[in-house]
Amino acid sequence: MKLIITPDYDELSRRGAALMADLIASKPDAAVILATGETPMGMYRELAAIRQRSGLDTSRLRVFQLDAYLGLGPDDPRSLYGWMKRSFLDPMQIPDTNVVRLPGDAPDPRAVCAAYEQAVEAAGGIDLSVLGLGPNGHLGFNEPPAEPRSPSRVIDLTEESIESNARYWGGRDRVPRQALTAGMSVLLASRHVLLVASGERKAGILQRALQGPVTPQVPASYLQQAPRLTVIADQDAAALLRRYS
Ligand code: PGA
């Protein structure tokens, strides 16, 4: 694991964007899973700025949606696909044909999950998964308890995730109760995982994820076994990590 602790959120965003830009420069058609949520937004803005400045070609990336609320179409203001489109796909000029979605409003969500896994396989696996950290240790919507072999699937959101997502949409009542998520198995098989965590509210769960027991109760703890993991945390999120010397 490579752990980068930054003084603040802006530097976290710059370091994360630089890592993504390096990957894209070396493999312009890389297959990436991208989180929404608040934490990666600064990084995506920085990457868009790098693209503007340097002419980095981001348009060939193959993007896989990480998760979606069940039952919401792409035009619903709470659609996580819509959020990804505004924050990443449009600024990076990625055509829809390069995107594998998890359409939350499809009539057969189980078939959607199976097709998603087939698309990951057809892409030759995922080069980079960009993940945030849930307050309950979830990755995507792999809610605890989550086994490392869990496939992409429909899942009931936990109270903690409903509470945490309420801040995006103006209240708990606005948060759907079920979601589709890329499975733990897909995320853990990624050739590289970038986990970003910011703020003191992530300090306890980041410590448990990186330095606690590996357990289904903290899905992110399985990242300790990932083939290649980079964690970028700002000082507040890293405050409870034990230092080894
Ligand atoms: P956040 O969400 O980046 O908005 O904190 C992370 C998550 O809940 O997975």
Short mmCIF file of C-alpha atoms and ligand atoms in Angstrom, two decimals:
data_model
loop_
_atom_site.label_atom_id
_atom_site.label_comp_id
_atom_site.label_asym_id
_atom_site.label_seq_id
_atom_site.Cartn_x
_atom_site.Cartn_y
_atom_site.Cartn_z
CA MET A 1 0.00 0.00 0.00
CA LYS A 2 1.14 3.49 -0.74
CA LEU A 3 -0.21 6.04 1.72
CA ILE A 4 -0.05 9.72 0.86
CA ILE A 5 -1.08 12.16 3.58
CA THR A 6 -1.70 15.68 2.38
CA PRO A 7 -2.05 18.89 4.40
CA ASP A 8 -5.52 19.57 3.06
CA TYR A 9 -8.27 18.62 0.62
CA ASP A 10 -6.90 20.74 -2.24
CA GLU A 11 -3.58 18.93 -2.18
CA LEU A 12 -5.39 15.58 -1.96
CA SER A 13 -7.26 16.58 -5.12
CA ARG A 14 -4.07 17.59 -6.91
CA ARG A 15 -2.23 14.38 -5.98
CA GLY A 16 -5.19 12.24 -7.03
CA ALA A 17 -5.54 14.06 -10.35
CA ALA A 18 -1.81 13.67 -11.03
CA LEU A 19 -2.09 9.93 -10.44
CA MET A 20 -5.05 9.68 -12.80
CA ALA A 21 -3.30 11.81 -15.43
CA ASP A 22 -0.22 9.55 -15.32
CA LEU A 23 -2.38 6.48 -15.86
CA ILE A 24 -4.26 8.10 -18.75
CA ALA A 25 -1.02 9.28 -20.37
CA SER A 26 0.40 5.75 -20.26
CA LYS A 27 -2.87 4.02 -21.22
CA PRO A 28 -5.35 6.40 -22.88
CA ASP A 29 -8.01 3.70 -23.17
CA ALA A 30 -7.70 2.51 -19.57
CA ALA A 31 -10.78 0.92 -17.99
CA VAL A 32 -11.70 2.85 -14.86
CA ILE A 33 -14.41 2.61 -12.23
CA LEU A 34 -15.27 6.04 -10.89
CA ALA A 35 -16.91 6.99 -7.62
CA THR A 36 -19.23 9.91 -7.22
CA GLY A 37 -19.72 11.36 -3.71
CA GLU A 38 -18.08 14.55 -2.47
CA THR A 39 -14.51 13.40 -1.95
CA PRO A 40 -13.38 12.81 -5.56
CA MET A 41 -14.97 15.98 -6.94
CA GLY A 42 -11.91 18.19 -6.38
CA MET A 43 -9.76 15.57 -8.06
CA TYR A 44 -12.01 15.45 -11.11
CA ARG A 45 -11.94 19.26 -11.33
CA GLU A 46 -8.13 19.18 -11.15
CA LEU A 47 -7.97 16.51 -13.84
CA ALA A 48 -10.17 18.65 -16.09
CA ALA A 49 -7.73 21.54 -15.51
CA ILE A 50 -4.75 19.33 -16.38
CA ARG A 51 -6.56 18.29 -19.53
CA GLN A 52 -7.11 21.93 -20.49
CA ARG A 53 -3.52 22.90 -19.75
CA SER A 54 -1.69 19.96 -21.27
CA GLY A 55 -4.04 18.62 -23.92
CA LEU A 56 -4.17 15.23 -22.18
CA ASP A 57 -6.55 13.06 -24.19
CA THR A 58 -9.13 11.71 -21.76
CA SER A 59 -11.75 10.93 -24.38
CA ARG A 60 -10.72 7.32 -24.91
CA LEU A 61 -11.11 6.25 -21.30
CA ARG A 62 -13.54 3.39 -20.77
CA VAL A 63 -15.59 4.36 -17.76
CA PHE A 64 -17.60 2.02 -15.55
CA GLN A 65 -20.18 3.40 -13.16
CA LEU A 66 -19.52 2.35 -9.56
CA ASP A 67 -23.03 2.40 -8.17
CA ALA A 68 -26.58 3.64 -8.76
CA TYR A 69 -29.76 4.06 -6.78
CA LEU A 70 -32.36 1.49 -7.68
CA GLY A 71 -35.38 2.84 -9.51
CA LEU A 72 -33.98 6.22 -10.61
CA GLY A 73 -33.64 7.14 -14.27
CA PRO A 74 -30.72 9.21 -15.60
CA ASP A 75 -32.77 12.42 -15.56
CA ASP A 76 -33.62 12.22 -11.88
CA PRO A 77 -31.57 14.94 -10.11
CA ARG A 78 -30.35 12.27 -7.67
CA SER A 79 -29.05 9.97 -10.40
CA LEU A 80 -25.45 9.00 -9.66
CA TYR A 81 -24.92 8.55 -13.39
CA GLY A 82 -26.06 12.15 -13.87
CA TRP A 83 -23.59 13.25 -11.20
CA MET A 84 -20.77 11.34 -12.94
CA LYS A 85 -21.76 12.84 -16.29
CA ARG A 86 -21.65 16.40 -14.97
CA SER A 87 -18.49 15.99 -12.93
CA PHE A 88 -16.43 13.71 -15.16
CA LEU A 89 -17.79 12.46 -18.47
CA ASP A 90 -18.70 15.85 -19.92
CA PRO A 91 -15.60 17.76 -18.74
CA MET A 92 -13.37 14.92 -20.03
CA GLN A 93 -15.33 14.68 -23.30
CA ILE A 94 -16.03 10.99 -22.93
CA PRO A 95 -18.70 9.76 -25.33
CA ASP A 96 -21.61 7.67 -24.00
CA THR A 97 -20.39 4.75 -26.07
CA ASN A 98 -17.33 4.53 -23.78
CA VAL A 99 -19.43 4.22 -20.64
CA VAL A 100 -20.77 1.09 -18.98
CA ARG A 101 -23.70 2.16 -16.85
CA LEU A 102 -25.63 0.57 -14.05
CA PRO A 103 -29.08 1.79 -15.09
CA GLY A 104 -31.06 1.90 -11.85
CA ASP A 105 -34.39 2.05 -13.65
CA ALA A 106 -33.91 -1.05 -15.83
CA PRO A 107 -36.76 -3.57 -15.56
CA ASP A 108 -34.39 -6.40 -14.60
CA PRO A 109 -31.66 -5.06 -12.28
CA ARG A 110 -30.18 -8.51 -11.81
CA ALA A 111 -29.62 -8.82 -15.55
CA VAL A 112 -27.99 -5.37 -15.46
CA CYS A 113 -25.52 -6.58 -12.83
CA ALA A 114 -24.70 -9.72 -14.83
CA ALA A 115 -24.17 -7.64 -17.99
CA TYR A 116 -21.94 -5.26 -16.04
CA GLU A 117 -19.70 -8.10 -14.89
CA GLN A 118 -19.51 -9.41 -18.46
CA ALA A 119 -18.50 -5.95 -19.65
CA VAL A 120 -15.72 -5.81 -17.05
CA GLU A 121 -14.46 -9.16 -18.29
CA ALA A 122 -14.73 -8.12 -21.94
CA ALA A 123 -12.70 -5.00 -21.13
CA GLY A 124 -9.91 -7.22 -19.82
CA GLY A 125 -10.50 -6.16 -16.21
CA ILE A 126 -10.31 -2.78 -14.52
CA ASP A 127 -7.08 -0.75 -14.60
CA LEU A 128 -8.05 1.69 -11.87
CA SER A 129 -10.90 1.94 -9.39
CA VAL A 130 -11.32 5.37 -7.82
CA LEU A 131 -13.17 4.92 -4.55
CA GLY A 132 -14.41 7.00 -1.65
CA LEU A 133 -14.87 5.57 1.82
CA GLY A 134 -18.29 5.25 3.39
CA PRO A 135 -18.70 6.16 7.04
CA ASN A 136 -19.58 2.50 7.63
CA GLY A 137 -16.60 1.24 5.62
CA HIS A 138 -18.56 0.61 2.43
CA LEU A 139 -16.94 0.70 -1.01
CA GLY A 140 -19.42 1.68 -3.69
CA PHE A 141 -22.58 0.40 -2.06
CA ASN A 142 -21.01 -2.79 -0.76
CA GLU A 143 -22.64 -2.34 2.61
CA PRO A 144 -21.36 -4.25 5.64
CA PRO A 145 -21.26 -7.15 6.00
CA ALA A 146 -19.71 -7.68 2.55
CA GLU A 147 -17.62 -10.67 1.56
CA PRO A 148 -14.67 -10.13 -0.77
CA ARG A 149 -16.24 -12.41 -3.35
CA SER A 150 -19.54 -10.47 -3.46
CA PRO A 151 -20.66 -9.97 -7.04
CA SER A 152 -22.22 -6.86 -8.52
CA ARG A 153 -25.73 -6.85 -7.14
CA VAL A 154 -28.81 -5.11 -5.77
CA ILE A 155 -28.41 -4.14 -2.14
CA ASP A 156 -30.40 -2.55 0.68
CA LEU A 157 -28.75 0.60 1.99
CA THR A 158 -27.84 0.67 5.67
CA GLU A 159 -29.08 3.42 7.97
CA GLU A 160 -25.57 4.92 8.02
CA SER A 161 -25.44 5.22 4.25
CA ILE A 162 -28.95 6.70 4.08
CA GLU A 163 -27.91 9.23 6.72
CA SER A 164 -24.66 10.03 4.95
CA ASN A 165 -26.27 10.32 1.50
CA ALA A 166 -28.97 12.61 2.91
CA ARG A 167 -26.53 15.51 2.67
CA TYR A 168 -26.37 15.19 -1.10
CA TRP A 169 -30.11 15.42 -1.66
CA GLY A 170 -31.53 17.55 1.12
CA GLY A 171 -32.76 14.99 3.61
CA ARG A 172 -33.14 11.30 4.44
CA ASP A 173 -36.52 11.05 2.77
CA ARG A 174 -34.95 11.88 -0.56
CA VAL A 175 -32.49 8.96 -0.42
CA PRO A 176 -33.60 5.77 -2.20
CA ARG A 177 -33.43 2.69 -0.01
CA GLN A 178 -31.83 0.31 -2.48
CA ALA A 179 -28.95 0.47 -4.92
CA LEU A 180 -26.94 -1.40 -7.52
CA THR A 181 -23.24 -1.68 -6.89
CA ALA A 182 -20.12 -3.00 -8.54
CA GLY A 183 -19.26 -6.03 -6.42
CA MET A 184 -16.36 -6.33 -4.02
CA SER A 185 -14.97 -9.00 -6.35
CA VAL A 186 -14.75 -6.50 -9.21
CA LEU A 187 -13.21 -3.76 -7.08
CA LEU A 188 -10.66 -6.03 -5.42
CA ALA A 189 -9.59 -7.46 -8.78
CA SER A 190 -8.76 -3.98 -10.11
CA ARG A 191 -5.12 -3.68 -11.07
CA HIS A 192 -4.90 -0.49 -9.02
CA VAL A 193 -7.25 1.00 -6.44
CA LEU A 194 -7.12 4.65 -5.45
CA LEU A 195 -8.94 5.36 -2.19
CA VAL A 196 -9.51 8.98 -1.24
CA ALA A 197 -10.62 10.14 2.21
CA SER A 198 -11.02 13.64 3.54
CA GLY A 199 -12.07 15.21 6.81
CA GLU A 200 -12.18 14.18 10.43
CA ARG A 201 -15.44 12.30 10.03
CA LYS A 202 -13.48 9.70 8.04
CA ALA A 203 -10.63 9.36 10.56
CA GLY A 204 -12.05 6.46 12.59
CA ILE A 205 -13.21 4.40 9.65
CA LEU A 206 -10.00 5.01 7.67
CA GLN A 207 -7.97 3.70 10.61
CA ARG A 208 -10.17 0.60 10.85
CA ALA A 209 -10.05 0.04 7.10
CA LEU A 210 -6.28 0.27 6.76
CA GLN A 211 -5.02 -0.93 10.12
CA GLY A 212 -7.87 -2.90 11.70
CA PRO A 213 -8.82 -6.55 11.22
CA VAL A 214 -9.82 -7.60 7.71
CA THR A 215 -13.52 -8.31 8.13
CA PRO A 216 -16.82 -8.24 6.23
CA GLN A 217 -17.99 -5.73 8.86
CA VAL A 218 -15.60 -3.19 7.31
CA PRO A 219 -15.70 -3.91 3.58
CA ALA A 220 -12.88 -1.44 2.88
CA SER A 221 -10.58 -3.50 5.12
CA TYR A 222 -10.26 -5.97 2.21
CA LEU A 223 -8.26 -3.30 0.43
CA GLN A 224 -5.39 -4.38 2.68
CA GLN A 225 -5.26 -7.44 0.40
CA ALA A 226 -5.66 -5.57 -2.91
CA PRO A 227 -2.88 -6.11 -5.45
CA ARG A 228 -2.05 -2.43 -5.59
CA LEU A 229 -3.56 0.22 -3.37
CA THR A 230 -2.87 3.93 -3.17
CA VAL A 231 -4.56 5.85 -0.37
CA ILE A 232 -4.63 9.63 -0.45
CA ALA A 233 -5.93 11.10 2.79
CA ASP A 234 -5.80 14.61 4.08
CA GLN A 235 -4.40 15.23 7.54
CA ASP A 236 -7.80 15.29 9.18
CA ALA A 237 -8.80 11.92 7.75
CA ALA A 238 -5.38 10.46 8.59
CA ALA A 239 -5.40 11.75 12.17
CA LEU A 240 -5.99 8.36 13.82
CA LEU A 241 -3.64 6.28 11.70
CA ARG A 242 -0.87 4.69 13.71
CA ARG A 243 2.57 5.50 12.39
CA TYR A 244 5.02 2.65 12.09
CA SER A 245 8.67 3.56 12.23
P1 PGA B 1 -18.22 11.03 0.27
O1 PGA B 1 -18.86 9.58 0.13
O2 PGA B 1 -17.06 11.08 -0.68
O3 PGA B 1 -19.34 11.94 -0.14
O4 PGA B 1 -17.81 11.20 1.69
C1 PGA B 1 -18.10 8.43 0.28
C2 PGA B 1 -19.01 7.23 0.36
O5 PGA B 1 -20.03 7.27 1.09
O6 PGA B 1 -18.71 6.21 -0.27
#
